[in-house]
Amino acid sequence: MPLALLALAVSAFGIGTTEFVMMGLLPNVADDLGTSVPTAGHLVSAYALGVVIGAPLLTALGSRVPRKRMLLLLMALFTLGNLASALAPGFGTLLAGRVLAGLPHGAFFGVGAVVAARLVRENRQARAVATMFLGLTVANIVGVPAATALGQHLGWRATFLVVTAIGLLAMAALARLVPHMPLDAHQSVGRELRALGDRQVVLGLLTAVFGFAGVFAVYAYLASMTTEAMGLAEASVTLVLALFGIGMTLGALVAGPLTDRALRPTLYGSLAALALVLVAFPFTVHTTWLALTAVVVLGAVGFLTTTPLQMLVMRKAQDAPTLASASNHSAFNLANAGGAWLGGAAIAAGWGWTSPAFVGAVLTVVGLAIAAAAGLLDRDGKGASRVIAAGSPRTPEPVSSSSRATGS
């Protein structure tokens, strides 16, 4: 695997840290800015809103920008958003900073996934994309707990200053390690939009919205489940979240090789496993070791779905995969918002703290049904065999070792 993937993983680590750390800092932010915790919770939604809006918008605006330069511009915007958050004088400006930090999220992962796939041979493309996503999963094991502890001891502004520094480090790594990749001469916004409208791409995005919503229906309330359903001390929440992150990392490690070997079977299997784990989860919470094991397994099978979903839309978009790839992250964030909302509605209805798991199972089954229908409608069965490389829209080749060495 080329070192350029390390630069992408470092960037993903910074993005993952700032995305999830706000959940642990809400009480600190609320106290400091004189607002309530529920109101401060809008800061989580603000970031997700930025992702949903920014992914297609920034990708379309940057369709004629060389991909390395686009990655640098997106990471610069991410860094600026976190600096604005750290220096925000009030709640309104912090809200704006969170939206700004979220805008480049989906576009970065969309462009980064295409770059990662082009850095390696065809039979290792999914592994390359999964390697980039490892930065996101490691953030949940190391970055989020460390940044939360830092914010609790030195103030929440210190957390965003550290993330700003990570953004600057990521920019340096991208500039040094990612090779120049010339754009396809035929690349255009219209071509990307046409690829995004492909039936299989649309069905892939819908699969992501419903299938991944099952994960967030539980994850959004995992801290409360730890204390209320599992009966563990509040200090155990950090451990439980870290175990979920470990599971995510294991899922990412397995997802790449499995997706390279058999994309659709990996997608079907991961969604089916996710539904089963969600159904079983409420029955494990009364036995500590079973509950903690279930958290790890839930993280693993949940994140196992991300790589095949990402590769599916990229390959079905064929020679214009960037916008579809970025839009997939808008779909993931819609899953985040929808899953959390429906899970919260189940708790508010008095169905119990573990009821979001059953809601998540239903959502995941819907996602599996959409994926299965897409498979039946897929006439060629396999679709595009690779992510199309720039410069040759019909018979592309991955970037060769020599061209990576010369930066061309």
XYZ file of C-alpha atoms in Angstrom:
408
model
C 0.000 0.000 0.000
C 1.478 3.414 -0.978
C 2.352 6.017 1.659
C -0.216 8.388 0.171
C -2.854 6.289 1.956
C -1.232 7.302 5.254
C -1.889 10.963 4.425
C -5.527 10.145 3.670
C -5.827 8.153 6.917
C -4.362 11.028 8.981
C -6.901 13.364 7.391
C -9.700 10.900 8.165
C -8.478 10.714 11.771
C -8.852 14.476 12.166
C -12.279 14.478 10.528
C -13.507 11.580 12.652
C -12.268 13.223 15.841
C -14.062 16.522 15.258
C -17.241 14.784 14.065
C -17.790 12.673 17.187
C -16.024 14.605 19.967
C -18.835 17.139 20.336
C -21.107 14.433 21.799
C -18.790 14.141 24.824
C -18.278 17.894 25.188
C -21.916 19.030 25.128
C -22.141 19.615 28.934
C -18.901 21.643 28.905
C -19.988 23.756 25.951
C -23.441 24.317 27.443
C -21.990 25.472 30.779
C -19.418 27.754 29.173
C -21.814 29.427 26.726
C -24.765 29.582 29.096
C -27.161 27.328 27.212
C -28.861 23.986 27.833
C -27.491 20.601 26.825
C -30.403 19.931 24.404
C -29.736 23.276 22.731
C -26.013 22.523 22.587
C -26.995 19.268 20.875
C -27.776 21.333 17.786
C -23.990 21.548 17.331
C -24.005 17.843 16.410
C -26.806 18.384 13.908
C -25.037 21.457 12.493
C -21.994 19.386 11.550
C -24.170 16.716 9.909
C -26.036 19.445 8.004
C -22.715 20.754 6.720
C -21.796 17.267 5.484
C -25.104 16.725 3.683
C -24.925 20.121 1.946
C -21.208 20.241 1.315
C -20.664 16.774 -0.143
C -22.490 17.284 -3.469
C -22.001 21.079 -3.610
C -18.235 21.242 -3.106
C -17.645 18.143 -5.224
C -19.579 19.699 -8.110
C -17.790 23.041 -7.739
C -14.428 21.265 -7.714
C -15.139 18.929 -10.621
C -12.452 20.623 -12.751
C -9.895 20.951 -9.945
C -7.065 18.363 -9.910
C -7.770 15.870 -7.149
C -4.639 16.496 -5.067
C -5.318 20.241 -5.046
C -8.977 19.545 -4.209
C -7.964 17.431 -1.209
C -5.720 20.245 0.046
C -8.448 22.865 -0.396
C -10.994 20.708 1.427
C -8.624 20.025 4.311
C -7.839 23.758 4.506
C -11.572 24.496 4.819
C -11.890 21.801 7.492
C -8.976 23.334 9.427
C -10.469 26.810 9.144
C -13.823 25.549 10.432
C -12.208 24.030 13.514
C -10.167 27.174 14.172
C -13.371 29.234 13.902
C -15.010 26.845 16.387
C -12.126 27.216 18.842
C -12.265 31.022 18.683
C -16.075 31.352 18.585
C -17.214 34.081 21.030
C -20.769 32.728 21.339
C -23.134 29.891 20.539
C -24.219 31.271 17.157
C -20.663 31.614 15.874
C -19.792 28.151 17.206
C -22.815 26.775 15.332
C -21.534 28.431 12.148
C -18.050 27.018 12.766
C -19.455 23.517 13.064
C -21.322 23.856 9.763
C -18.122 25.172 8.137
C -16.077 22.250 9.500
C -18.682 19.778 8.220
C -18.924 21.164 4.680
C -15.733 19.473 3.344
C -16.293 16.152 5.158
C -18.242 14.257 2.499
C -16.408 15.820 -0.428
C -13.039 14.900 1.124
C -13.998 11.264 1.628
C -15.572 11.178 -1.836
C -12.488 12.514 -3.592
C -10.172 10.638 -1.219
C -11.852 7.298 -1.967
C -11.357 7.815 -5.711
C -7.714 8.799 -5.150
C -7.131 5.801 -2.864
C -8.618 3.408 -5.436
C -6.445 4.829 -8.220
C -3.255 4.410 -6.198
C -3.379 0.609 -6.318
C -4.124 -2.284 -8.626
C -7.708 -3.223 -9.423
C -7.783 -6.209 -7.062
C -6.752 -4.041 -4.080
C -8.990 -1.014 -4.569
C -11.420 -1.830 -1.755
C -8.517 -2.473 0.618
C -7.095 0.940 -0.256
C -10.425 2.653 0.474
C -10.780 0.687 3.727
C -7.267 1.798 4.735
C -8.319 5.438 4.419
C -11.401 4.700 6.537
C -9.149 3.200 9.231
C -8.273 6.765 10.222
C -11.951 7.337 10.968
C -12.230 4.216 13.120
C -8.988 4.868 15.020
C -10.349 8.325 15.816
C -13.151 6.619 17.756
C -10.634 4.544 19.747
C -7.970 7.192 20.431
C -8.893 10.604 19.071
C -12.387 11.065 20.525
C -11.618 9.818 24.092
C -8.357 11.806 24.232
C -9.936 14.946 22.797
C -12.888 14.627 25.185
C -10.565 14.294 28.196
C -8.543 17.281 26.974
C -11.693 19.362 26.618
C -12.914 18.404 30.072
C -9.609 19.424 31.702
C -8.455 22.398 29.612
C -11.754 23.571 28.134
C -13.562 22.627 24.945
C -11.714 25.290 22.940
C -8.439 23.407 23.492
C -9.967 20.371 21.775
C -10.702 22.291 18.591
C -7.265 23.904 18.631
C -5.706 20.427 18.710
C -7.939 19.309 15.826
C -6.814 22.433 13.945
C -3.218 21.299 14.425
C -4.141 17.815 13.147
C -5.655 19.494 10.081
C -2.402 21.353 9.401
C -0.430 18.096 9.800
C -2.804 16.359 7.390
C -2.340 19.127 4.819
C 1.437 18.732 5.027
C 1.134 14.961 4.589
C -1.202 15.341 1.608
C 1.128 17.849 -0.049
C 4.147 15.600 0.462
C 2.785 12.096 -0.164
C -0.163 12.252 -2.583
C 0.947 12.232 -6.243
C -0.452 14.578 -8.854
C -3.349 13.006 -10.742
C -4.360 14.719 -13.993
C -8.078 15.113 -14.586
C -9.946 13.196 -17.244
C -10.212 15.477 -20.265
C -13.922 14.634 -20.454
C -14.602 15.314 -16.770
C -17.443 17.775 -16.121
C -20.250 18.563 -13.692
C -22.811 17.308 -16.215
C -21.042 13.980 -16.547
C -20.881 13.583 -12.767
C -24.585 14.413 -12.433
C -25.511 11.888 -15.098
C -23.493 9.229 -13.285
C -25.195 10.170 -10.004
C -28.583 9.576 -11.624
C -27.752 5.988 -12.552
C -30.377 3.616 -11.108
C -27.798 1.442 -9.370
C -26.113 4.484 -7.810
C -29.457 5.757 -6.481
C -30.288 2.342 -5.041
C -26.822 2.169 -3.484
C -27.347 5.539 -1.790
C -30.764 4.438 -0.495
C -29.163 1.268 0.857
C -26.680 3.434 2.774
C -29.435 5.655 4.198
C -31.547 2.776 5.538
C -28.894 0.145 6.202
C -26.490 2.381 8.094
C -29.321 4.108 10.007
C -29.553 0.903 12.016
C -26.067 1.543 13.425
C -26.793 5.124 14.486
C -30.153 4.246 16.023
C -28.105 2.502 18.733
C -24.823 4.451 18.679
C -26.548 7.775 19.405
C -27.864 6.370 22.700
C -25.030 4.003 23.601
C -23.890 6.199 26.504
C -27.379 6.170 28.040
C -27.743 2.429 27.433
C -24.453 1.888 29.286
C -25.736 3.473 32.483
C -29.488 2.860 32.251
C -29.724 -0.599 30.637
C -26.353 -2.216 31.368
C -26.224 -0.706 34.862
C -22.583 0.349 34.538
C -21.038 3.449 36.096
C -20.853 6.684 34.112
C -17.067 6.307 34.033
C -17.574 3.173 31.907
C -19.032 5.143 29.008
C -15.572 5.972 27.624
C -14.658 2.261 27.690
C -17.868 1.262 25.912
C -17.370 3.891 23.197
C -13.757 2.755 22.768
C -14.917 -0.869 22.408
C -17.332 0.241 19.712
C -14.397 1.958 17.977
C -12.320 -1.222 18.219
C -15.149 -3.093 16.568
C -15.299 -0.470 13.793
C -11.571 -0.924 13.178
C -11.907 -4.704 12.978
C -14.775 -4.274 10.536
C -12.710 -1.933 8.358
C -9.785 -4.374 8.311
C -12.010 -7.246 7.170
C -14.141 -5.186 4.777
C -11.397 -4.389 2.267
C -10.288 -7.942 1.370
C -13.866 -9.266 1.416
C -15.126 -6.472 -0.841
C -12.256 -6.976 -3.293
C -13.166 -10.663 -3.433
C -16.985 -10.382 -3.670
C -18.648 -6.970 -3.397
C -22.364 -7.755 -3.358
C -22.126 -10.896 -1.164
C -20.092 -8.834 1.344
C -22.783 -6.152 1.328
C -25.627 -8.657 1.749
C -23.790 -10.564 4.473
C -22.819 -7.471 6.457
C -26.364 -6.054 6.407
C -27.882 -9.394 7.398
C -25.350 -9.774 10.231
C -26.058 -6.221 11.383
C -29.805 -6.892 11.560
C -29.231 -10.072 13.593
C -26.850 -8.347 16.021
C -29.322 -5.492 16.522
C -32.127 -7.958 17.318
C -29.897 -9.805 19.801
C -28.434 -6.682 21.421
C -31.280 -5.964 23.924
C -31.016 -9.526 25.270
C -27.313 -9.097 26.137
C -27.435 -5.924 28.235
C -28.100 -7.655 31.574
C -24.851 -9.649 31.421
C -21.838 -7.349 31.379
C -19.427 -9.469 29.357
C -22.119 -10.304 26.806
C -23.108 -6.640 26.503
C -19.514 -5.479 25.977
C -18.932 -8.241 23.424
C -22.109 -7.203 21.611
C -20.855 -3.610 21.449
C -17.644 -4.744 19.736
C -19.538 -6.990 17.309
C -22.044 -4.223 16.559
C -19.225 -1.827 15.688
C -17.569 -4.467 13.506
C -20.593 -5.525 11.436
C -21.824 -1.925 11.238
C -18.599 -0.630 9.738
C -18.233 -3.717 7.578
C -21.070 -2.288 5.460
C -19.277 0.984 4.621
C -16.579 -0.234 2.220
C -18.874 -2.312 -0.058
C -21.381 0.564 -0.124
C -18.618 3.004 -1.046
C -17.173 0.762 -3.751
C -20.612 -0.046 -5.157
C -21.557 3.555 -5.931
C -18.058 4.341 -7.229
C -18.086 1.407 -9.635
C -21.647 1.937 -10.790
C -20.870 5.598 -11.478
C -18.124 4.217 -13.769
C -15.948 6.966 -15.271
C -17.425 9.825 -13.188
C -17.330 8.395 -9.652
C -16.382 11.437 -7.550
C -19.809 13.008 -7.005
C -21.425 9.623 -6.337
C -18.641 8.787 -3.893
C -19.116 12.080 -2.031
C -22.903 11.754 -2.040
C -22.524 8.429 -0.290
C -21.287 10.349 2.750
C -24.327 12.583 2.586
C -26.309 9.336 2.695
C -24.345 8.160 5.741
C -25.113 11.416 7.556
C -28.786 11.207 6.649
C -28.614 7.724 8.168
C -27.010 9.290 11.249
C -29.765 11.872 11.655
C -32.652 9.544 10.755
C -31.473 6.625 12.868
C -30.872 8.836 15.917
C -34.279 10.509 15.514
C -36.214 7.247 15.182
C -34.262 5.655 18.033
C -35.044 8.649 20.232
C -38.712 8.464 19.273
C -38.811 4.839 20.452
C -37.340 5.809 23.837
C -39.701 8.784 24.157
C -42.644 6.466 23.448
C -41.718 4.478 26.557
C -40.473 1.381 24.770
C -37.292 1.223 26.851
C -33.643 2.200 26.518
C -32.804 -0.765 24.275
C -35.741 -0.237 21.909
C -33.574 1.690 19.387
C -31.890 -1.637 18.596
C -35.178 -3.105 17.322
C -35.841 0.098 15.356
C -32.350 -0.198 13.894
C -32.962 -3.823 12.924
C -36.074 -2.842 10.949
C -34.164 -0.049 9.169
C -31.315 -2.416 8.328
C -33.709 -5.017 6.895
C -35.163 -2.303 4.658
C -31.623 -1.493 3.518
C -30.955 -5.182 2.841
C -34.159 -5.428 0.805
C -33.116 -2.440 -1.310
C -29.661 -3.948 -1.832
C -31.164 -7.287 -2.863
C -33.554 -5.599 -5.298
C -30.643 -3.655 -6.790
C -28.741 -6.894 -7.248
C -31.654 -8.480 -9.091
C -31.993 -5.427 -11.332
C -28.288 -5.314 -12.073
C -28.159 -6.746 -15.588
C -24.397 -7.058 -15.852
C -24.120 -8.561 -12.371
C -20.754 -6.996 -11.647
C -20.915 -3.500 -13.096
C -17.734 -1.566 -13.707
C -14.836 -3.708 -12.543
C -12.800 -0.786 -11.274
C -12.820 2.904 -10.540
C -12.078 4.577 -13.862
C -8.703 6.289 -13.978
C -8.382 9.740 -15.474
C -7.324 10.155 -19.048
C -8.882 6.993 -20.437
C -12.624 6.793 -19.888
C -13.131 3.405 -21.515
C -10.069 1.246 -20.875
C -8.346 2.737 -17.835
C -5.380 1.415 -15.944
C -4.540 2.100 -12.307
C -1.709 4.517 -11.556
C 1.520 2.617 -12.063
C 4.376 2.452 -9.566
C 6.642 4.461 -11.868
C 4.101 7.222 -12.381
C 3.546 7.478 -8.619
C 7.279 7.828 -8.136
C 7.520 10.661 -10.644
C 4.320 12.323 -9.398
C 2.654 12.263 -12.821
